[in-house]
mmCIF file of C-alpha atoms in Angstrom:
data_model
loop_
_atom_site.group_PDB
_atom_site.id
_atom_site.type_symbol
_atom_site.label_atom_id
_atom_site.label_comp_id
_atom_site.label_asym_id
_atom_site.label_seq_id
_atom_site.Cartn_x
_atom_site.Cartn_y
_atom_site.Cartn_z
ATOM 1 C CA UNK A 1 0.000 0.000 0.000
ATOM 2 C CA UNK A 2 1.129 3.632 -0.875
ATOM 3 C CA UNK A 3 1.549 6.129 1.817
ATOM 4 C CA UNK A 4 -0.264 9.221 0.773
ATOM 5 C CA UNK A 5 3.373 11.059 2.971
ATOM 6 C CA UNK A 6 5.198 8.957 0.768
ATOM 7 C CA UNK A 7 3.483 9.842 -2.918
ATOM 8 C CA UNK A 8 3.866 14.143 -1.399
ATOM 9 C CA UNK A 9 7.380 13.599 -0.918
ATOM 10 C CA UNK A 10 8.343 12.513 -4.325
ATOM 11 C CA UNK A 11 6.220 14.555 -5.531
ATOM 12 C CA UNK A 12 8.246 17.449 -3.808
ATOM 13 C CA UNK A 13 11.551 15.738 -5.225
ATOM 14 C CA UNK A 14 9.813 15.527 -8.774
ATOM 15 C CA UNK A 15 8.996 19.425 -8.389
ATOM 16 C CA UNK A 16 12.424 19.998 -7.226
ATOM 17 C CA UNK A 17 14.480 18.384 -10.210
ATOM 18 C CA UNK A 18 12.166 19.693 -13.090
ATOM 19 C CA UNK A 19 12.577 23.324 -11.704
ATOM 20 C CA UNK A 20 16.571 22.456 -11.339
ATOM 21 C CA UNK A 21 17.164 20.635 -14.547
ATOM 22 C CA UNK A 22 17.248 23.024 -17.298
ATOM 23 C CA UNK A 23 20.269 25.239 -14.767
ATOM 24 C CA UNK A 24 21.987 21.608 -14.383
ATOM 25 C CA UNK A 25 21.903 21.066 -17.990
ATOM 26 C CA UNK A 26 23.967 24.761 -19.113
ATOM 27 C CA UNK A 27 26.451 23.804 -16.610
ATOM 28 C CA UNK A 28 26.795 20.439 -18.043
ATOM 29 C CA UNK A 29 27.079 21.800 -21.489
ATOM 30 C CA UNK A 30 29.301 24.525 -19.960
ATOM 31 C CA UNK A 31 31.556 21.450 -18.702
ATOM 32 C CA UNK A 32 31.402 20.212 -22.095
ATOM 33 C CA UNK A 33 32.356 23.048 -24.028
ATOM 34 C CA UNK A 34 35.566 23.047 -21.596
ATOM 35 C CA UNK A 35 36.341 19.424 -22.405
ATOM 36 C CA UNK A 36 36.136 20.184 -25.977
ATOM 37 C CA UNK A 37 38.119 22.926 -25.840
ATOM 38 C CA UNK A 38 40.735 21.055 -24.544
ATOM 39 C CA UNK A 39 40.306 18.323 -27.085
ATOM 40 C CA UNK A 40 40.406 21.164 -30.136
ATOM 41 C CA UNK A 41 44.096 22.788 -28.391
ATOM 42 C CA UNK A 42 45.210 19.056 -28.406
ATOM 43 C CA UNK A 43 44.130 18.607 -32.073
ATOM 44 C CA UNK A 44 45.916 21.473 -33.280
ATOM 45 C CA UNK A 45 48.894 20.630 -31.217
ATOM 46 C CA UNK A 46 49.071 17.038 -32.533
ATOM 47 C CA UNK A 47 48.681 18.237 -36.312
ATOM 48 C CA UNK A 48 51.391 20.357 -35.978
ATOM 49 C CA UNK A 49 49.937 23.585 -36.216
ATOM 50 C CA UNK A 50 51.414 25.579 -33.234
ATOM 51 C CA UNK A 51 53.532 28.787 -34.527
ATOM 52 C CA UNK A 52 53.338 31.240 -32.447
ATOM 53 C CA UNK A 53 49.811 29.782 -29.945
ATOM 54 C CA UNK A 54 47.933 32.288 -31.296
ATOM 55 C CA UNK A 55 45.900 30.019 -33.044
ATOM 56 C CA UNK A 56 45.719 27.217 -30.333
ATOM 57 C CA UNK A 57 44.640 30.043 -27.888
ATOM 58 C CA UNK A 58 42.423 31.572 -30.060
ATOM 59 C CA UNK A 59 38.974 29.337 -29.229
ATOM 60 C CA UNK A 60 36.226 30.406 -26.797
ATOM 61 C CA UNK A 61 33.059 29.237 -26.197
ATOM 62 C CA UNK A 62 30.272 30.948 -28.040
ATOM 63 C CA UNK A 63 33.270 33.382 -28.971
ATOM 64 C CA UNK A 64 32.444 35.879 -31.566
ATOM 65 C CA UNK A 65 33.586 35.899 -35.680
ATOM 66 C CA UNK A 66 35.333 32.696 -36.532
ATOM 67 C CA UNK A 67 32.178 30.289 -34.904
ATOM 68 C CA UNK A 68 31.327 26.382 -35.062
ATOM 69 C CA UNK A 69 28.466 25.520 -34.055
ATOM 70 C CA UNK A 70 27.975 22.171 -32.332
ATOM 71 C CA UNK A 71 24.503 19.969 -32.149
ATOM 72 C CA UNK A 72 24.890 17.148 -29.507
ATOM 73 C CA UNK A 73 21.453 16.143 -29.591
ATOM 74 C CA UNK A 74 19.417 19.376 -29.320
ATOM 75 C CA UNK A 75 22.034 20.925 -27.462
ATOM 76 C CA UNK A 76 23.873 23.437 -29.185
ATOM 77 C CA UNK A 77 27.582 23.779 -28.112
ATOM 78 C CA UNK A 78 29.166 27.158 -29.974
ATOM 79 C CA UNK A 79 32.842 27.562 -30.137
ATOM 80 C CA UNK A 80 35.053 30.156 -32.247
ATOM 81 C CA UNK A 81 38.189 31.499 -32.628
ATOM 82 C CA UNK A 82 38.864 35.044 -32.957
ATOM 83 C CA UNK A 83 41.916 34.313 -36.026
ATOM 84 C CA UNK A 84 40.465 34.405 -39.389
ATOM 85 C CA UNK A 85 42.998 32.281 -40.742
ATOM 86 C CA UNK A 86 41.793 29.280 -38.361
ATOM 87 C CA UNK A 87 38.600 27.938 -40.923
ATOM 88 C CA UNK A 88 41.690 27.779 -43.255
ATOM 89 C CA UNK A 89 43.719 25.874 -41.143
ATOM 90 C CA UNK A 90 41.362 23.288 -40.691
ATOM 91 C CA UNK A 91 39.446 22.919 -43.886
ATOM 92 C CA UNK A 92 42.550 24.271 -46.439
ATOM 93 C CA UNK A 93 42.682 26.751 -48.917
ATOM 94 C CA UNK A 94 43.897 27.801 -52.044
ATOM 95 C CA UNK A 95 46.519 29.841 -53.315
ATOM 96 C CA UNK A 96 48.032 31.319 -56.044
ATOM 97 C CA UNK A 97 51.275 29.402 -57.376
ATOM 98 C CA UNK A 98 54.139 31.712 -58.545
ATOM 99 C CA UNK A 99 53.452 34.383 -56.274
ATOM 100 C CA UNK A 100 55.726 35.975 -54.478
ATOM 101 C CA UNK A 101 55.367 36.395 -50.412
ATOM 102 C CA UNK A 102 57.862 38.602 -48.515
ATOM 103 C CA UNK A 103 59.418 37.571 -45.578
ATOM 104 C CA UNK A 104 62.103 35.292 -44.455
ATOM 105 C CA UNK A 105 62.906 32.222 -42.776
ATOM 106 C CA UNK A 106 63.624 31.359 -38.834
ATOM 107 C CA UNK A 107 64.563 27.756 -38.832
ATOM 108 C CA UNK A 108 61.656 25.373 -40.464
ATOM 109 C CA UNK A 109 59.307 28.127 -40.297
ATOM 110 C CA UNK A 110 58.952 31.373 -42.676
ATOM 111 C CA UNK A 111 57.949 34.655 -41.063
ATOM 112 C CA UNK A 112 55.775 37.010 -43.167
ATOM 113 C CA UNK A 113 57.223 40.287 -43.195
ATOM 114 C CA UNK A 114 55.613 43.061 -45.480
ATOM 115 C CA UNK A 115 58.050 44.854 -47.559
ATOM 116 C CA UNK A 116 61.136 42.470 -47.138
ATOM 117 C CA UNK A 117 63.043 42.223 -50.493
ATOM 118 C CA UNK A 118 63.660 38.747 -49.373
ATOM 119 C CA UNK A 119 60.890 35.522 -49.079
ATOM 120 C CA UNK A 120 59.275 32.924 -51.064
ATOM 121 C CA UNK A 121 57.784 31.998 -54.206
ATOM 122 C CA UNK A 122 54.297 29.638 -53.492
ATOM 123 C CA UNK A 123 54.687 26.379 -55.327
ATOM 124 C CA UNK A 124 51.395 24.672 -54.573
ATOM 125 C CA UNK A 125 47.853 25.674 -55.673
ATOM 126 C CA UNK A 126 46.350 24.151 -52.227
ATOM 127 C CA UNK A 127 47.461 23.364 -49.191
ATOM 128 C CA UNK A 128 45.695 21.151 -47.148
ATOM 129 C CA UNK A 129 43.587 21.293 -44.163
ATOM 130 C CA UNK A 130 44.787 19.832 -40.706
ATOM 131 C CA UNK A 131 41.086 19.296 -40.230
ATOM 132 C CA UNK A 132 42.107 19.437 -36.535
ATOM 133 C CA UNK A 133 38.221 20.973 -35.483
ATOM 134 C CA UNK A 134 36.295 18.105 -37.557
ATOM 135 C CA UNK A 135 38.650 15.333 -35.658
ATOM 136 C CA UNK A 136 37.853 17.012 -32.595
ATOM 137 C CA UNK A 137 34.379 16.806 -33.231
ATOM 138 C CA UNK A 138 34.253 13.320 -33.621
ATOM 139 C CA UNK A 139 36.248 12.691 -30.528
ATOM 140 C CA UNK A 140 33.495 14.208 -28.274
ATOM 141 C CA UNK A 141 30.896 12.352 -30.092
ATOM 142 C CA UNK A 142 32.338 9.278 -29.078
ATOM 143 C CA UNK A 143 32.568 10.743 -26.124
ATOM 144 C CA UNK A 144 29.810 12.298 -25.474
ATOM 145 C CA UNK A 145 27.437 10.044 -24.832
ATOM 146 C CA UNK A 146 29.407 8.450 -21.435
ATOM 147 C CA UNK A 147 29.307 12.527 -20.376
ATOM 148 C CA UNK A 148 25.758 13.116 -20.523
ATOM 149 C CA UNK A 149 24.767 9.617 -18.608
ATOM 150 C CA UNK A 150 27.070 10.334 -15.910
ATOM 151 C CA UNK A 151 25.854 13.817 -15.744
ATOM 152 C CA UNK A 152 22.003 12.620 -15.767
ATOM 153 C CA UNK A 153 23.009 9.424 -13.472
ATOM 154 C CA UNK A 154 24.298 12.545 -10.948
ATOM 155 C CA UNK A 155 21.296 14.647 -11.144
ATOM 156 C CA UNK A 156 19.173 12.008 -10.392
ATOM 157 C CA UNK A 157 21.103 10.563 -7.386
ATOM 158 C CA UNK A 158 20.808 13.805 -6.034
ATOM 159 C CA UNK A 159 16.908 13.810 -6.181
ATOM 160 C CA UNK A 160 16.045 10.157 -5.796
ATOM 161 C CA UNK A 161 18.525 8.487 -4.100
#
């Protein structure tokens, strides 16, 4: 038999998580959207693309210009980058072959420098992407899913035990 104290309570509890949910679920997408920002600086790292950092600390969450936007199951996630050059990086671009870019080189790396008599003549008409964002994508969808149960398996432990 069902104590009518019993059926109140959870009915309190019930009350309780449906009015806390939707706050628990932006700080679970917040936590996301720090895990995946982590996973995006490790892409770039591991294709090679760190110069200078600006690029690997260019990405925000919901940052303004350079944005990707994110759908994990009705949940929108968005992240940009304040570089224009980093949709480039990651999806390649074209170029013009026989032109001539000013500058000179440090090492293994060239260093743009406007005006320099000396630099380098571009060989290639495309240079290919690291696609370092759409890797990093697929990492958190594989990830993703273990996230969100843990987060919901927390949420409801708190309310019911």
């Amino acid at each position: 038999m069902i104590d009518a104290s019993q059926l109140e309570a959870f009915a309190r509890k019930v009350e309780a998580a449906s009015t806390d949910l939707k706050p628990y679920m932006g700080k679970t997408l917040q936590e996301v959207g720090e895990e995946f920002l982590t996973i995006v600086q490790e892409a770039i790292e591991g294709a090679g693309n760190v110069d200078t950092g600006k690029l690997l600390s260019s990405f925000t969450k919901g940052g303004s210009g350079n944005v990707w936007n994110l759908d994990l199951g009705g949940l929108t996630l968005e992240i940009g980058s304040t570089l224009d050059y980093a949709k480039y990086v990651n999806d390649g671009h074209r170029q013009q072959p026989g032109r001539f870019v000013p500058g000179y080189w440090e090492g293994n790396h060239f260093r743009y420098s406007p005006g320099s008599k000396s630099g380098m003549v571009l060989k290639a008409s495309f240079v290919a992407g690291s696609h370092f964002f759409d890797r990093s994508v697929q990492t958190l969808e594989r990830m993703f899913p273990e996230m969100a149960d843990k987060a919901f398996e927390q949420f409801f432990r708190r309310y019911f035990g």
